[in-house]
PDB file of C-alpha atoms in Angstrom:
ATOM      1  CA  UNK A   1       8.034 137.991  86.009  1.00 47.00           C
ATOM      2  CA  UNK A   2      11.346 139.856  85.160  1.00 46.00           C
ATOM      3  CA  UNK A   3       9.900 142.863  84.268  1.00 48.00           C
ATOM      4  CA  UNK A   4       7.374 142.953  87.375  1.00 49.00           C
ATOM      5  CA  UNK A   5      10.561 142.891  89.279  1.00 50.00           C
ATOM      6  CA  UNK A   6      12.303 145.226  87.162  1.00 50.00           C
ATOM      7  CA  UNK A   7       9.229 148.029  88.037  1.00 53.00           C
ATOM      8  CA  UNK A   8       6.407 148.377  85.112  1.00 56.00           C
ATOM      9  CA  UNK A   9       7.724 150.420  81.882  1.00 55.00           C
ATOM     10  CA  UNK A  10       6.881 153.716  82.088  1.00 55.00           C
ATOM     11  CA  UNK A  11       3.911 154.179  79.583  1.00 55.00           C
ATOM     12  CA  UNK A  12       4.821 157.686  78.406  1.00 53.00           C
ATOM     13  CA  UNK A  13       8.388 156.927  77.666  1.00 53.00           C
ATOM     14  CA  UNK A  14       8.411 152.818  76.843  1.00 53.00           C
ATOM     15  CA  UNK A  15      11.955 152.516  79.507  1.00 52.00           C
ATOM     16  CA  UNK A  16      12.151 150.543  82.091  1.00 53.00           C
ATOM     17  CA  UNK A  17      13.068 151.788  86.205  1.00 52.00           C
ATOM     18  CA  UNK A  18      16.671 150.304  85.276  1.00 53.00           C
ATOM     19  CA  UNK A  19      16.820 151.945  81.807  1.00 54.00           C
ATOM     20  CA  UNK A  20      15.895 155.314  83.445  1.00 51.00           C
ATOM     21  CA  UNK A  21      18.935 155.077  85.887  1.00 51.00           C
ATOM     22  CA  UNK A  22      21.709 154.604  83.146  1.00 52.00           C
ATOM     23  CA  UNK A  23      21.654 158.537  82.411  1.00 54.00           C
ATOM     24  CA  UNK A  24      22.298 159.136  85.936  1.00 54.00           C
ATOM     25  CA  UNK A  25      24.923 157.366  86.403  1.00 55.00           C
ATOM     26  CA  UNK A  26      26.506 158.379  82.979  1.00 54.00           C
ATOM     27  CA  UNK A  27      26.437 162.099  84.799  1.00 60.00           C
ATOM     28  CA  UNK A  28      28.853 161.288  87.615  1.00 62.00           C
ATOM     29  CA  UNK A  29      32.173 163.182  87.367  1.00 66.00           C
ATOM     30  CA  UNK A  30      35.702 162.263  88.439  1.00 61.00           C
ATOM     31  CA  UNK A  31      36.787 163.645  91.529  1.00 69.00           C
ATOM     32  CA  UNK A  32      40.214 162.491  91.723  1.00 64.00           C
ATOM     33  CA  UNK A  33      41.892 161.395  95.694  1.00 73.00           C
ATOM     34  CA  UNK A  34      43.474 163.695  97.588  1.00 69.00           C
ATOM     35  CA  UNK A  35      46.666 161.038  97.301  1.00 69.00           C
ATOM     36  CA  UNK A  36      46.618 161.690  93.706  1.00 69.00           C
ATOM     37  CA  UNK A  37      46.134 165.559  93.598  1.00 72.00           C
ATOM     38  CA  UNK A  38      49.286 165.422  95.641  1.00 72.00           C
ATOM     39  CA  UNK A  39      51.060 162.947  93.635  1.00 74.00           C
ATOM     40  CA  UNK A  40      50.062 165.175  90.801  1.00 74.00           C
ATOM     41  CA  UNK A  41      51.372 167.960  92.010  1.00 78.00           C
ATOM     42  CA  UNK A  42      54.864 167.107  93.566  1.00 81.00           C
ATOM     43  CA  UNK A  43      55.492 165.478  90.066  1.00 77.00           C
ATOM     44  CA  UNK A  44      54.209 168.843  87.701  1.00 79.00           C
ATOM     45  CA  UNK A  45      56.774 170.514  90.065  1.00 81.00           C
ATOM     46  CA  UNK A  46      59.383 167.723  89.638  1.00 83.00           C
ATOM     47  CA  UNK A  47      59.098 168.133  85.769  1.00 78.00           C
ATOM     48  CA  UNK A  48      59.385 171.734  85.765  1.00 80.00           C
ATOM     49  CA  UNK A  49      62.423 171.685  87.542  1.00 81.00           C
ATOM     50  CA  UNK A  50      64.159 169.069  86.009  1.00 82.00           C
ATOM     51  CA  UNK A  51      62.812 171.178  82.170  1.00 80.00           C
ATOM     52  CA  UNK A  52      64.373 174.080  83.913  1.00 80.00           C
ATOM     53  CA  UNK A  53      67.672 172.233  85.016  1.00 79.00           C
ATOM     54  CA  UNK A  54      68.232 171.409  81.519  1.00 79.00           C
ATOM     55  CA  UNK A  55      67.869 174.983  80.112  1.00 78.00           C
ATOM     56  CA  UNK A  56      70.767 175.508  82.597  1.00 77.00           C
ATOM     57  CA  UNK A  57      72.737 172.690  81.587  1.00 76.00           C
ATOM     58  CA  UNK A  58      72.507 173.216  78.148  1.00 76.00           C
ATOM     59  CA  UNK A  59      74.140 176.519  78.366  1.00 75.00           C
ATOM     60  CA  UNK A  60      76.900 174.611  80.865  1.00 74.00           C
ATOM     61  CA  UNK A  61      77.226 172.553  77.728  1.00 76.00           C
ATOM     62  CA  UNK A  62      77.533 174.942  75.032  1.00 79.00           C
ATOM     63  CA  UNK A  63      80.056 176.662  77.161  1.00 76.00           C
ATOM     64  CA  UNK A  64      82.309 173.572  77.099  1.00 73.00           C
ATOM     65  CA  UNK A  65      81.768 172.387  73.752  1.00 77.00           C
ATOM     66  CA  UNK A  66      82.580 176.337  72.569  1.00 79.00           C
ATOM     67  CA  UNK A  67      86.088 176.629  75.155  1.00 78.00           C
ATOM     68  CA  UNK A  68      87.384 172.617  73.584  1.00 75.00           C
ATOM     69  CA  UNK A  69      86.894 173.719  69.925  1.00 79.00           C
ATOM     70  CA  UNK A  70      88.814 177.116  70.692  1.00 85.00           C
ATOM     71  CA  UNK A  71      91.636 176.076  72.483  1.00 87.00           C
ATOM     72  CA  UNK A  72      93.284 173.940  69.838  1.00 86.00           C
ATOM     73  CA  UNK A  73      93.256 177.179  67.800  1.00 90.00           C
ATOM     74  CA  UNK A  74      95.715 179.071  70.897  1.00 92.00           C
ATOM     75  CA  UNK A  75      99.476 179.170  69.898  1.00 94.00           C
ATOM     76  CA  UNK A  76     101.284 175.832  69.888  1.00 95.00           C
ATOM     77  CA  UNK A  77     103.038 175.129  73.586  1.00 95.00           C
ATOM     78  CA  UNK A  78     106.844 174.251  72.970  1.00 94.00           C
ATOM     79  CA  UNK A  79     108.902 171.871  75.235  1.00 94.00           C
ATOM     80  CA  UNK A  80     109.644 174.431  78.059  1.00 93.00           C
ATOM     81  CA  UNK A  81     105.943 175.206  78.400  1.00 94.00           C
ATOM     82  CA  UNK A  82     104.709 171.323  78.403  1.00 94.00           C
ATOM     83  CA  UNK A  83     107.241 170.497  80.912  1.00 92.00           C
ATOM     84  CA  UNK A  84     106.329 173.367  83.204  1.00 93.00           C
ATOM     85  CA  UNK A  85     102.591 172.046  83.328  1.00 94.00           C
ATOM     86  CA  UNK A  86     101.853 170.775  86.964  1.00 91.00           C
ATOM     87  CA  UNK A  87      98.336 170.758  86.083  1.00 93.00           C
ATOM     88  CA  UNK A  88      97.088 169.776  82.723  1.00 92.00           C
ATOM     89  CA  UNK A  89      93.298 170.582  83.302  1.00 91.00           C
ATOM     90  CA  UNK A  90      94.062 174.167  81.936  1.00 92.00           C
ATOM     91  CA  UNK A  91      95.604 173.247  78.962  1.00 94.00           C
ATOM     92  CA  UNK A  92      93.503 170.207  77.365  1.00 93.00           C
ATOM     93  CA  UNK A  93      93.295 170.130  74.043  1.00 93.00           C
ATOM     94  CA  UNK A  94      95.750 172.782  73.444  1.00 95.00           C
ATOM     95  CA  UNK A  95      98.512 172.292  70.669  1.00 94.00           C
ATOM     96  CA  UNK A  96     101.670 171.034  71.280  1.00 95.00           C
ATOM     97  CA  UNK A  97     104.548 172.052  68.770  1.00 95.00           C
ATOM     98  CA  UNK A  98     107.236 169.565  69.592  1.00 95.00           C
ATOM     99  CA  UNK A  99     110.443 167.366  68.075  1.00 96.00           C
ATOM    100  CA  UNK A 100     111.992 164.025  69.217  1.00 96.00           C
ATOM    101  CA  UNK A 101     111.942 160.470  69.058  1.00 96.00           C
ATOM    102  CA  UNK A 102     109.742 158.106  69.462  1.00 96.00           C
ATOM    103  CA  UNK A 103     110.449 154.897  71.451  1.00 96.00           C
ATOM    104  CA  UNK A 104     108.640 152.333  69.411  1.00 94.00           C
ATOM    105  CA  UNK A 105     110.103 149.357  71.343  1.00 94.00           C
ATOM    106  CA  UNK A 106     108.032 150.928  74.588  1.00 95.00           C
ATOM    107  CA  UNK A 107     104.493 150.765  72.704  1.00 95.00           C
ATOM    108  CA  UNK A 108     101.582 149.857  74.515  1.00 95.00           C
ATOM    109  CA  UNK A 109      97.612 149.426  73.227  1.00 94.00           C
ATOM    110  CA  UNK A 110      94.965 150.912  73.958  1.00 91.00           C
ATOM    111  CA  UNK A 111      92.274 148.283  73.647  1.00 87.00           C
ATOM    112  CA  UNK A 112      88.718 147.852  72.835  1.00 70.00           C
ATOM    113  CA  UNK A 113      88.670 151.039  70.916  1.00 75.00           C
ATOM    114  CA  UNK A 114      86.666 151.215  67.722  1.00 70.00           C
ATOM    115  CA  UNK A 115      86.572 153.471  64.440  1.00 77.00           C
ATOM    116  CA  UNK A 116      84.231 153.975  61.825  1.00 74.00           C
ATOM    117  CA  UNK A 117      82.336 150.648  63.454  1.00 77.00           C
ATOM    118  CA  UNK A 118      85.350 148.264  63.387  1.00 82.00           C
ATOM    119  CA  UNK A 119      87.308 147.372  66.419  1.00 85.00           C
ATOM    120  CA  UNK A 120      91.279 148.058  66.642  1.00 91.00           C
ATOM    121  CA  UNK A 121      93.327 149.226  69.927  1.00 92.00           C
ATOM    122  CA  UNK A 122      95.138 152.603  70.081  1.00 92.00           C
ATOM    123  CA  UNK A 123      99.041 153.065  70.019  1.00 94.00           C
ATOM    124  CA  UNK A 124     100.353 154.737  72.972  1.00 96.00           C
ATOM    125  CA  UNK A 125     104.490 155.279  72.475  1.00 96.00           C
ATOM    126  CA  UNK A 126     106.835 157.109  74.831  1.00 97.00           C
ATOM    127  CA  UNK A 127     108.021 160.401  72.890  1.00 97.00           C
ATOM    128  CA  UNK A 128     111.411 161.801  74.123  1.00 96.00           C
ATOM    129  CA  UNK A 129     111.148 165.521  73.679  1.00 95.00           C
ATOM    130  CA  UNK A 130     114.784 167.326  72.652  1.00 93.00           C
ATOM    131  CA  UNK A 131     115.610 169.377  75.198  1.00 86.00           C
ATOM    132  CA  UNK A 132     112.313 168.287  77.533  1.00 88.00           C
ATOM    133  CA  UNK A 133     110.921 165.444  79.113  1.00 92.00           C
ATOM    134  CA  UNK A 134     109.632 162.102  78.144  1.00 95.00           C
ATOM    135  CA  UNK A 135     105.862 161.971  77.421  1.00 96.00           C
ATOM    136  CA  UNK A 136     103.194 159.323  76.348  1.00 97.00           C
ATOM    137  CA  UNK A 137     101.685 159.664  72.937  1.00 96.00           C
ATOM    138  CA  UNK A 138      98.841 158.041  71.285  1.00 95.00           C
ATOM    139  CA  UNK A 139      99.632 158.036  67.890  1.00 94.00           C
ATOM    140  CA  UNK A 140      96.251 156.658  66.381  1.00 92.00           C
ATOM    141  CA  UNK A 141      94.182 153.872  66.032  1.00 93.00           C
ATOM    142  CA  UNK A 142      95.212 150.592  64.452  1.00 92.00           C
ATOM    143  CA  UNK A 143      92.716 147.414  63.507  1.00 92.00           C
ATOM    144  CA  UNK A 144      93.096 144.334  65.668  1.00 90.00           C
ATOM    145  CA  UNK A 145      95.248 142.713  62.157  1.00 91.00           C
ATOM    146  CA  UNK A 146      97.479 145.692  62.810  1.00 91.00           C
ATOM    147  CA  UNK A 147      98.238 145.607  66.707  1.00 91.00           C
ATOM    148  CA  UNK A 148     101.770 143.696  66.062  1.00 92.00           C
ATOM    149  CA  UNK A 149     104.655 146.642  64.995  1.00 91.00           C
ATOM    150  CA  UNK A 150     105.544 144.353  62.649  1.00 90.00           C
ATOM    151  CA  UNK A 151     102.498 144.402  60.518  1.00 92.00           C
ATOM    152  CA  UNK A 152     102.919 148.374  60.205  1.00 92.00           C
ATOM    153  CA  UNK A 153     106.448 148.875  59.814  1.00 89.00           C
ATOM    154  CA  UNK A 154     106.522 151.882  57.216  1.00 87.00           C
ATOM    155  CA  UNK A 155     104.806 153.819  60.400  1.00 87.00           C
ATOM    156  CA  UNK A 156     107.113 153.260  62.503  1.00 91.00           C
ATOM    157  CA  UNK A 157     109.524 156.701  62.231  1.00 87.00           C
ATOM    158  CA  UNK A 158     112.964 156.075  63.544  1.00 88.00           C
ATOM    159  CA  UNK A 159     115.631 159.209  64.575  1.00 92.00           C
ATOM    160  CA  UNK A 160     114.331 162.415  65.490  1.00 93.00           C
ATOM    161  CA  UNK A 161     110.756 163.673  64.035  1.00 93.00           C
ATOM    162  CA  UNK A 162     108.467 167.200  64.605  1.00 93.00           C
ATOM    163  CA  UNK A 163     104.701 166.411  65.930  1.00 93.00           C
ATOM    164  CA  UNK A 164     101.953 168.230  66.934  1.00 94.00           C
ATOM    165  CA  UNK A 165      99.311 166.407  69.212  1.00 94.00           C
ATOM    166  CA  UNK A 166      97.060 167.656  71.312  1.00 95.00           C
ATOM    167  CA  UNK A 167      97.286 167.819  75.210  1.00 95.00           C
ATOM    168  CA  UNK A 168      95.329 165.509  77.242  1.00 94.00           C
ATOM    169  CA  UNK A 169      94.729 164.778  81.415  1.00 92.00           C
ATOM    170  CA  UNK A 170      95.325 161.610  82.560  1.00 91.00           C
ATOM    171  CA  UNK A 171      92.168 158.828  82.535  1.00 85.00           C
ATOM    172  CA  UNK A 172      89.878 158.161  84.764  1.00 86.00           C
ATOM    173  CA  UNK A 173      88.632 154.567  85.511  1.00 88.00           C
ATOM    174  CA  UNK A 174      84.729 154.486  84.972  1.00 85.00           C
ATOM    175  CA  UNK A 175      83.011 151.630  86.658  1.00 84.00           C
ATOM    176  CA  UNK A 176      82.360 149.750  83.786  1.00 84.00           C
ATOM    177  CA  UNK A 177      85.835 150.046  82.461  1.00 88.00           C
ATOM    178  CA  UNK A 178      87.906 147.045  83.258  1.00 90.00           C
ATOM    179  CA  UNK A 179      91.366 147.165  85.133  1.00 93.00           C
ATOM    180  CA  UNK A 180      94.844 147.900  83.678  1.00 94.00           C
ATOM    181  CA  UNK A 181      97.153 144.689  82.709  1.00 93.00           C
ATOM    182  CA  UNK A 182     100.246 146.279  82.889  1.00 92.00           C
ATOM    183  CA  UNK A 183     102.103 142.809  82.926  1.00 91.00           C
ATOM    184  CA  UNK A 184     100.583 141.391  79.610  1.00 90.00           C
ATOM    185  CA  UNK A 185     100.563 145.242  77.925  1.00 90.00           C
ATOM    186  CA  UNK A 186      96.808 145.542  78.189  1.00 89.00           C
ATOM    187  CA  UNK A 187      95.291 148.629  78.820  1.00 94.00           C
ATOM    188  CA  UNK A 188      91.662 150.359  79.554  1.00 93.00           C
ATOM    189  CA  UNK A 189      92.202 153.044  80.137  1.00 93.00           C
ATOM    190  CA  UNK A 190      95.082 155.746  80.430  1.00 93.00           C
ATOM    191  CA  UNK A 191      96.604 155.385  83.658  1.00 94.00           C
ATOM    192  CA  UNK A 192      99.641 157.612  83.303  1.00 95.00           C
ATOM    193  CA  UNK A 193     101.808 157.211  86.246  1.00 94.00           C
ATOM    194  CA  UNK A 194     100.887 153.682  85.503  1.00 94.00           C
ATOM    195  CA  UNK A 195     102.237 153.601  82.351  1.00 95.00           C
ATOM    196  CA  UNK A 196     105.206 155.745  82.746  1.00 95.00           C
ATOM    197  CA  UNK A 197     106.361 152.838  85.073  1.00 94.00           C
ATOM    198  CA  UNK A 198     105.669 150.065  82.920  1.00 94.00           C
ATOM    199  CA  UNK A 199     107.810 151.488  80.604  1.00 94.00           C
ATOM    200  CA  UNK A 200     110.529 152.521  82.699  1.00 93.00           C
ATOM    201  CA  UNK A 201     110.023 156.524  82.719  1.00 93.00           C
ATOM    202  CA  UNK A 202     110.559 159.043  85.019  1.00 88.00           C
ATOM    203  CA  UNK A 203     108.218 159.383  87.351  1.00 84.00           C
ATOM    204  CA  UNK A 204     108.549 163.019  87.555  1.00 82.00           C
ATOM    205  CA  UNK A 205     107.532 164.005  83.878  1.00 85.00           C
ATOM    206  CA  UNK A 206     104.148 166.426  83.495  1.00 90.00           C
ATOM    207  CA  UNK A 207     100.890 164.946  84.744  1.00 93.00           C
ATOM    208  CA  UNK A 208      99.216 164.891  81.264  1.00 95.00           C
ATOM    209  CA  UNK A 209      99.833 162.717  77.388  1.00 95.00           C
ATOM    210  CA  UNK A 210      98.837 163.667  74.166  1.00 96.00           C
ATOM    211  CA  UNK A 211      96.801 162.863  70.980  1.00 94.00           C
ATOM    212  CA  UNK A 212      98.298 163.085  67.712  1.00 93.00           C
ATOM    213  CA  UNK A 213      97.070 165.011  65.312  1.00 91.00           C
ATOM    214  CA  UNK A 214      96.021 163.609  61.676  1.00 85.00           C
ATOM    215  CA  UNK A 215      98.424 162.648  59.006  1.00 79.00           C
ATOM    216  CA  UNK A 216     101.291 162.986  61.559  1.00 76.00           C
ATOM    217  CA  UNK A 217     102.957 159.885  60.708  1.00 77.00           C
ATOM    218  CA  UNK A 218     103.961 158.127  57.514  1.00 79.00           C
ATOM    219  CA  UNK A 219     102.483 154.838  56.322  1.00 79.00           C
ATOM    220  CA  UNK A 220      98.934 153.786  56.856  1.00 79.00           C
ATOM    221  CA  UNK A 221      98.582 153.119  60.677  1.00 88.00           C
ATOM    222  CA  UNK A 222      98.272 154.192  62.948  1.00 91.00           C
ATOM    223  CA  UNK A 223      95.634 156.768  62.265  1.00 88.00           C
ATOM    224  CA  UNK A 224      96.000 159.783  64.529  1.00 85.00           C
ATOM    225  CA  UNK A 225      93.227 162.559  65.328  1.00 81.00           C
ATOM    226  CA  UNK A 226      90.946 160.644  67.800  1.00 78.00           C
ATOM    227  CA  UNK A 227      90.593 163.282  69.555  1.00 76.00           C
ATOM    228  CA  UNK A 228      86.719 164.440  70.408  1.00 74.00           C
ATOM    229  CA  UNK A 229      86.588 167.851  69.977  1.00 66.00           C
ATOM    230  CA  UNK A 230      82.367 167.477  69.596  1.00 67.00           C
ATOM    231  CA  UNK A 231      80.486 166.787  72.603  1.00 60.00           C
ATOM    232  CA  UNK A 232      76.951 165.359  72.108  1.00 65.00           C
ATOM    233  CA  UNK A 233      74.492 167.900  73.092  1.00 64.00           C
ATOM    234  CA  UNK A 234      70.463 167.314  73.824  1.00 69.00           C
ATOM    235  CA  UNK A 235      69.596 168.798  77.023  1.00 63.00           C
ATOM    236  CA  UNK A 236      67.356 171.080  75.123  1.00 70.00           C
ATOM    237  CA  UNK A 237      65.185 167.711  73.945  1.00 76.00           C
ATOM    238  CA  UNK A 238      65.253 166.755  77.234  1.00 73.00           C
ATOM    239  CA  UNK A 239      64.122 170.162  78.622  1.00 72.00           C
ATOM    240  CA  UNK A 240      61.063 169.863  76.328  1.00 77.00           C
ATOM    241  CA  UNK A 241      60.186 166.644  77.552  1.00 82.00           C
ATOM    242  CA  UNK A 242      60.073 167.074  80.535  1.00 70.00           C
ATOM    243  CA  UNK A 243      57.654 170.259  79.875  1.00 70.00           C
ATOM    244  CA  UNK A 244      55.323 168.099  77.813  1.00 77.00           C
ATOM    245  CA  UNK A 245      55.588 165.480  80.337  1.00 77.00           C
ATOM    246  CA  UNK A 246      54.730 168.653  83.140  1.00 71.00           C
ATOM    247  CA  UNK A 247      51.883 169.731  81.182  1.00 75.00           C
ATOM    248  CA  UNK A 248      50.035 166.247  80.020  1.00 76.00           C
ATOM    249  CA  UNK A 249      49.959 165.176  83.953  1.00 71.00           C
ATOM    250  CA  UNK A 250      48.594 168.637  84.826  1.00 67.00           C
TER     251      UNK A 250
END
């Protein structure tokens, strides 16, 4: 009965009226939605220009990376020129060339700061220039067994001393970084005029702190040049994503 219903098998082949329609519908072809053509397209063009927009970045990026590694290699700014700066954006990173005395009794900590994958704070002293203003210094990184002066005494360089560090703008809080505690000496990020108060400064010294350079200090800790003169650098990876990504949905 099923294969009366089914049509009689075709004598000259041996198939079936069902078996003889499988071929044809094997031959249908995929004609995609006009939704999806213009899905398709908008995002090819979406890819392209974000591969493009990286090509551009990454020379925006080299650019950078190439003017922070060359200033630190521009004459050393004395006392006169730091306290002259109203506007530290134009001299980051340069050298500083300075002497005077550190106010160790002042320190604050930089915390949640990490080197070589173990977790310390940084040392941020007041530094009273000879002949210049009073400016924040962070003299290097310490592990958390380290944070208390005490622990670290051979570091801690009484009467006057010569540094060089490294000039640096003022933070910026992030919104993932935490706030200041300027009552219980805990600290983010580097607030300036926030910390110039806490520790009784001037308010009117330069807008700006510095970094120490390495071996600047005697002892063990703190360790100075944190300083990131490299900047990670991949928008060219990202430009060729975003091509392959262009080209495998066209």
């Amino acid at each position: 009965r099923a294969s009366t219903a089914l049509g009689p098998p075709d004598r000259t082949t041996g198939m079936s009226h069902r078996q003889g329609l499988a071929p044809r519908r094997a031959r249908r072809r995929f004609r995609p939605t006009l939704w999806f053509t213009v899905f398709a397209v908008f995002g090819v063009a979406a890819m392209l220009i974000l591969s493009v927009w990286q090509l551009q970045r990454m020379e925006w990026k080299e650019a950078l990376i190439a003017e922070r590694q060359a200033r630190p290699e521009l004459p050393a700014l004395n006392a006169r020129e730091l306290a002259a700066i109203d506007d530290a954006a134009p001299f980051e990173y340069r050298r500083a060339r300075l002497t005077g005395t550190f106010r160790h009794e002042l320190e604050m900590h930089l915390l949640a700061r990490s080197m070589n994958g173990n977790v310390g704070v940084q040392v941020v002293t007041p530094f009273a220039i000879e002949g210049g203003p009073t400016v924040l210094v962070n003299r290097g990184w310490v592990p958390n067994e380290f944070v208390d002066p005490d622990t670290r005494r051979d570091g801690l360089v009484e009467g006057a001393i010569a540094i060089e560090a490294l000039v640096r703008r003022p933070g910026i809080q992030h919104w993932l970084v935490a706030d200041n505690e300027p009552d219980n000496n805990v600290w983010y990020w580097m607030d300036v005029p926030a910390m110039r108060a806490a520790a009784g400064l001037s308010p009117a010294g330069p807008p700006l702190y510095l970094e120490s350079l390495a071996d600047q200090h005697p002892g063990a800790f703190p360790i100075g040049g944190q300083s990131r003169l490299e900047l990670p650098n991949h928008p060219l990876q990202y430009a060729v994503t975003w091509f392959l990504l262009a080209v495998a949905l066209a």
